[in-house]
Amino acid sequence: MNNQKNTSVGSAGAPVPSSKSLSQWLSYLESIHPSAIDMGLDRVKAVANAMKLSLDGSLVITVAGTNGKGTTCRLLEQALLAQGKTVAVYSSPHLIDYRERVRLNGELANAEAFVSSFEFVEEAREDVTLTYFEFGTLAAMKMMQEWSVDVAILEVGLGGRLDATNIIDPDLAVITTIDLDHQDWLGNTREKIAREKAGIMRHQGKAVVGDLFPPSSLYDVANELQAVVRWATEDFISEIKNDGNAWSWKGKTYAFDNLPYPNIPLQNASTALAALEYLEMMPSESSLQKIIANTVMPGRQQTISDDPLVVVDVAHNPQATTAMQVWLQRYDVSRMRIVVGMLKDKSIAETLAPLSEINANWYVATTEGPRGCNAEVLENALVNAGTTIENIATYDSVSAAYSKARADYQPGELILVFGSFVTVADVLAK
């Protein structure tokens, strides 16, 4: 890149920002590849080699799964920081600010670090095409390399085997859960999807699997690779106690009897503890109690207002809403007002079904963009699942649906917002 000029031309003919802002770079990244997803690692590896990219100086944890990746990464991060480690996390997608995708010691990386890394990737890639996600992944890894962190945590974007994060060999592979999502890319059964997720495992490498009912293909890949895996229910277990206000955890060498109920899904917290135990980096019990009590994740079971009581969650597939049906029972409310917007390529009927019989008024919204779903599709899915049509109203935007839910709110109720990252982001921005 010629830094003496304002712009040059990228491989797709788009103007290349030079010494420009983060937002200008992000607009450029959206323009340089003909598709949002392009499975395969050859292009990414070629650019990584040109960058001399390496995280050999850091302990690397790669986290894959259908649900729970972000919250598992978060608890790992907080537990390691409490022990004085320097920790970087790469996570996606973001809700409001692109900088959410890279954290250093719990704080968002600054815009200048992103810009510098984007410039480095752009120069190294020459005529190799990269998707928005691939470009951002390489930039994040470049930042981690420069920071020389003790621990680098990489959240897989899609699948595992062919995801850009998988160019790095992890010291520990963590697989949270397996469910139907992204079927067009990963396969239409849990068996096929599990094989893709298992692609982050390495030959004779360490792995933790948090799924309570792992598909047989996950065992098959682990056996093929001779991976040394710790499995939920076999090597670590958790149990809710004291009317849901506490829980216990038991692993291979550690056992905790009175942990505070987490602000993230319980099984994800359990999986994070199994990872810490495997790495021999488990905090003391007193420290762990504080860490769990204080670990929160934007957009995951997040209370954004107490009056009215508003909880947002990015749940967007059947496994997530089945879990939601359980954790919602912890709220002592007379009625719910549910705002939902989804993307049309999700399993809409199966996702809404677990919540269809909740005592609630539904505010279903059309979401924008090429993947946006019309509100009437959600309405039909709810009616087919048994929801009374008189309890459903449709809106042309998430913002309109949320505004009406707030206007209708009565004391003692709960407003729940869910369905996609886009839906939650719209409400958080509002």
PDB file of N, CA, C and O in Angstrom, residues 7 16 30 44 112-113 117 132 136 156 183 192 199 215 260 265 275 282 290 303 336 347 352 361 371 389 399 430:
ATOM      1  N   THR A   7      -6.011   6.915  -1.555  1.00  0.00           N
ATOM      2  CA  THR A   7      -6.577   5.591  -1.817  1.00  0.00           C
ATOM      3  C   THR A   7      -5.753   4.890  -2.874  1.00  0.00           C
ATOM      4  O   THR A   7      -5.063   5.497  -3.680  1.00  0.00           O
ATOM      5  N   VAL A  16      -9.127   1.432  -1.744  1.00  0.00           N
ATOM      6  CA  VAL A  16      -8.551   0.964  -0.488  1.00  0.00           C
ATOM      7  C   VAL A  16      -8.311   2.151   0.442  1.00  0.00           C
ATOM      8  O   VAL A  16      -7.602   3.087   0.070  1.00  0.00           O
ATOM      9  N   GLU A  30     -16.525  -4.857   3.348  1.00  0.00           N
ATOM     10  CA  GLU A  30     -17.806  -5.377   2.869  1.00  0.00           C
ATOM     11  C   GLU A  30     -17.872  -5.437   1.348  1.00  0.00           C
ATOM     12  O   GLU A  30     -18.715  -6.132   0.780  1.00  0.00           O
ATOM     13  N   VAL A  44      -6.950 -18.110   3.288  1.00  0.00           N
ATOM     14  CA  VAL A  44      -6.604 -17.512   4.578  1.00  0.00           C
ATOM     15  C   VAL A  44      -5.195 -17.942   4.999  1.00  0.00           C
ATOM     16  O   VAL A  44      -4.409 -17.116   5.495  1.00  0.00           O
ATOM     17  N   GLU A 112      -7.481   2.359  16.544  1.00  0.00           N
ATOM     18  CA  GLU A 112      -6.179   2.459  15.881  1.00  0.00           C
ATOM     19  C   GLU A 112      -5.523   1.086  15.699  1.00  0.00           C
ATOM     20  O   GLU A 112      -4.869   0.833  14.678  1.00  0.00           O
ATOM     21  N   ALA A 113      -5.715   0.200  16.673  1.00  0.00           N
ATOM     22  CA  ALA A 113      -5.145  -1.146  16.559  1.00  0.00           C
ATOM     23  C   ALA A 113      -5.790  -1.908  15.401  1.00  0.00           C
ATOM     24  O   ALA A 113      -5.105  -2.631  14.651  1.00  0.00           O
ATOM     25  N   SER A 117      -3.861  -3.114  11.873  1.00  0.00           N
ATOM     26  CA  SER A 117      -3.871  -4.527  11.471  1.00  0.00           C
ATOM     27  C   SER A 117      -4.541  -4.712  10.112  1.00  0.00           C
ATOM     28  O   SER A 117      -4.104  -5.540   9.305  1.00  0.00           O
ATOM     29  N   TYR A 132     -15.238 -10.643   4.555  1.00  0.00           N
ATOM     30  CA  TYR A 132     -15.264  -9.714   5.695  1.00  0.00           C
ATOM     31  C   TYR A 132     -14.786 -10.416   6.966  1.00  0.00           C
ATOM     32  O   TYR A 132     -13.939  -9.900   7.701  1.00  0.00           O
ATOM     33  N   GLY A 136     -11.167  -9.852   8.976  1.00  0.00           N
ATOM     34  CA  GLY A 136     -11.208  -9.464  10.379  1.00  0.00           C
ATOM     35  C   GLY A 136     -10.518 -10.461  11.292  1.00  0.00           C
ATOM     36  O   GLY A 136      -9.901 -10.084  12.299  1.00  0.00           O
ATOM     37  N   VAL A 156     -14.956 -19.544  17.210  1.00  0.00           N
ATOM     38  CA  VAL A 156     -15.221 -19.931  15.827  1.00  0.00           C
ATOM     39  C   VAL A 156     -16.444 -19.175  15.309  1.00  0.00           C
ATOM     40  O   VAL A 156     -17.435 -18.997  16.014  1.00  0.00           O
ATOM     41  N   GLN A 183     -27.639 -24.711   8.383  1.00  0.00           N
ATOM     42  CA  GLN A 183     -27.687 -26.012   7.703  1.00  0.00           C
ATOM     43  C   GLN A 183     -27.203 -25.948   6.261  1.00  0.00           C
ATOM     44  O   GLN A 183     -26.672 -26.938   5.734  1.00  0.00           O
ATOM     45  N   LYS A 192     -23.930 -34.396  11.001  1.00  0.00           N
ATOM     46  CA  LYS A 192     -23.090 -33.685  10.030  1.00  0.00           C
ATOM     47  C   LYS A 192     -22.496 -32.415  10.638  1.00  0.00           C
ATOM     48  O   LYS A 192     -21.325 -32.102  10.434  1.00  0.00           O
ATOM     49  N   GLY A 199     -13.868 -30.305  13.728  1.00  0.00           N
ATOM     50  CA  GLY A 199     -12.684 -29.980  12.940  1.00  0.00           C
ATOM     51  C   GLY A 199     -11.663 -29.133  13.669  1.00  0.00           C
ATOM     52  O   GLY A 199     -10.518 -29.006  13.209  1.00  0.00           O
ATOM     53  N   PRO A 215     -23.552 -36.022  19.431  1.00  0.00           N
ATOM     54  CA  PRO A 215     -23.781 -36.933  18.306  1.00  0.00           C
ATOM     55  C   PRO A 215     -22.644 -37.932  18.182  1.00  0.00           C
ATOM     56  O   PRO A 215     -21.502 -37.633  18.549  1.00  0.00           O
ATOM     57  N   PRO A 260     -22.550 -19.599  42.898  1.00  0.00           N
ATOM     58  CA  PRO A 260     -23.728 -18.779  42.609  1.00  0.00           C
ATOM     59  C   PRO A 260     -24.278 -19.088  41.221  1.00  0.00           C
ATOM     60  O   PRO A 260     -23.504 -19.345  40.286  1.00  0.00           O
ATOM     61  N   PRO A 265     -25.764 -19.075  30.519  1.00  0.00           N
ATOM     62  CA  PRO A 265     -26.302 -20.439  30.598  1.00  0.00           C
ATOM     63  C   PRO A 265     -25.416 -21.361  31.436  1.00  0.00           C
ATOM     64  O   PRO A 265     -24.195 -21.375  31.295  1.00  0.00           O
ATOM     65  N   ALA A 275     -12.712 -26.657  31.065  1.00  0.00           N
ATOM     66  CA  ALA A 275     -11.544 -26.192  30.312  1.00  0.00           C
ATOM     67  C   ALA A 275     -10.458 -25.687  31.253  1.00  0.00           C
ATOM     68  O   ALA A 275      -9.270 -26.002  31.082  1.00  0.00           O
ATOM     69  N   MET A 282      -7.388 -23.529  37.211  1.00  0.00           N
ATOM     70  CA  MET A 282      -8.619 -23.300  37.964  1.00  0.00           C
ATOM     71  C   MET A 282      -8.369 -22.329  39.114  1.00  0.00           C
ATOM     72  O   MET A 282      -7.440 -22.505  39.905  1.00  0.00           O
ATOM     73  N   LYS A 290     -16.805 -15.305  43.044  1.00  0.00           N
ATOM     74  CA  LYS A 290     -16.897 -13.896  42.642  1.00  0.00           C
ATOM     75  C   LYS A 290     -16.898 -13.772  41.118  1.00  0.00           C
ATOM     76  O   LYS A 290     -17.641 -12.957  40.552  1.00  0.00           O
ATOM     77  N   THR A 303     -30.306  -8.020  31.427  1.00  0.00           N
ATOM     78  CA  THR A 303     -31.328  -7.082  31.883  1.00  0.00           C
ATOM     79  C   THR A 303     -30.869  -5.672  31.533  1.00  0.00           C
ATOM     80  O   THR A 303     -29.828  -5.212  32.010  1.00  0.00           O
ATOM     81  N   MET A 336     -45.754 -11.818  30.321  1.00  0.00           N
ATOM     82  CA  MET A 336     -44.635 -11.358  29.508  1.00  0.00           C
ATOM     83  C   MET A 336     -45.132 -10.655  28.257  1.00  0.00           C
ATOM     84  O   MET A 336     -46.209 -10.964  27.732  1.00  0.00           O
ATOM     85  N   SER A 347     -34.372 -21.749  11.514  1.00  0.00           N
ATOM     86  CA  SER A 347     -35.470 -22.719  11.704  1.00  0.00           C
ATOM     87  C   SER A 347     -36.558 -22.040  12.534  1.00  0.00           C
ATOM     88  O   SER A 347     -36.647 -22.232  13.753  1.00  0.00           O
ATOM     89  N   LEU A 352     -39.486 -21.006  17.581  1.00  0.00           N
ATOM     90  CA  LEU A 352     -40.564 -20.355  18.329  1.00  0.00           C
ATOM     91  C   LEU A 352     -41.405 -21.340  19.129  1.00  0.00           C
ATOM     92  O   LEU A 352     -42.009 -20.962  20.141  1.00  0.00           O
ATOM     93  N   ASN A 361     -48.114 -11.596  25.558  1.00  0.00           N
ATOM     94  CA  ASN A 361     -48.482 -10.878  24.343  1.00  0.00           C
ATOM     95  C   ASN A 361     -47.250 -10.826  23.452  1.00  0.00           C
ATOM     96  O   ASN A 361     -46.152 -10.500  23.918  1.00  0.00           O
ATOM     97  N   ARG A 371     -31.439 -10.858   4.513  1.00  0.00           N
ATOM     98  CA  ARG A 371     -31.779 -12.053   5.302  1.00  0.00           C
ATOM     99  C   ARG A 371     -32.969 -11.813   6.218  1.00  0.00           C
ATOM    100  O   ARG A 371     -33.370 -12.683   6.969  1.00  0.00           O
ATOM    101  N   ILE A 389     -54.082 -16.194  18.275  1.00  0.00           N
ATOM    102  CA  ILE A 389     -53.757 -15.103  17.355  1.00  0.00           C
ATOM    103  C   ILE A 389     -54.096 -13.742  17.943  1.00  0.00           C
ATOM    104  O   ILE A 389     -53.452 -12.729  17.617  1.00  0.00           O
ATOM    105  N   SER A 399     -37.914  -1.761  16.195  1.00  0.00           N
ATOM    106  CA  SER A 399     -38.051  -0.543  16.986  1.00  0.00           C
ATOM    107  C   SER A 399     -39.518  -0.245  17.292  1.00  0.00           C
ATOM    108  O   SER A 399     -39.870   0.090  18.425  1.00  0.00           O
ATOM    109  N   LYS A 430     -31.560   1.539  20.587  1.00  0.00           N
ATOM    110  CA  LYS A 430     -32.687   2.416  20.908  1.00  0.00           C
ATOM    111  C   LYS A 430     -32.631   2.856  22.354  1.00  0.00           C
ATOM    112  O   LYS A 430     -32.896   4.012  22.699  1.00  0.00           O
TER     113      LYS A 430
END
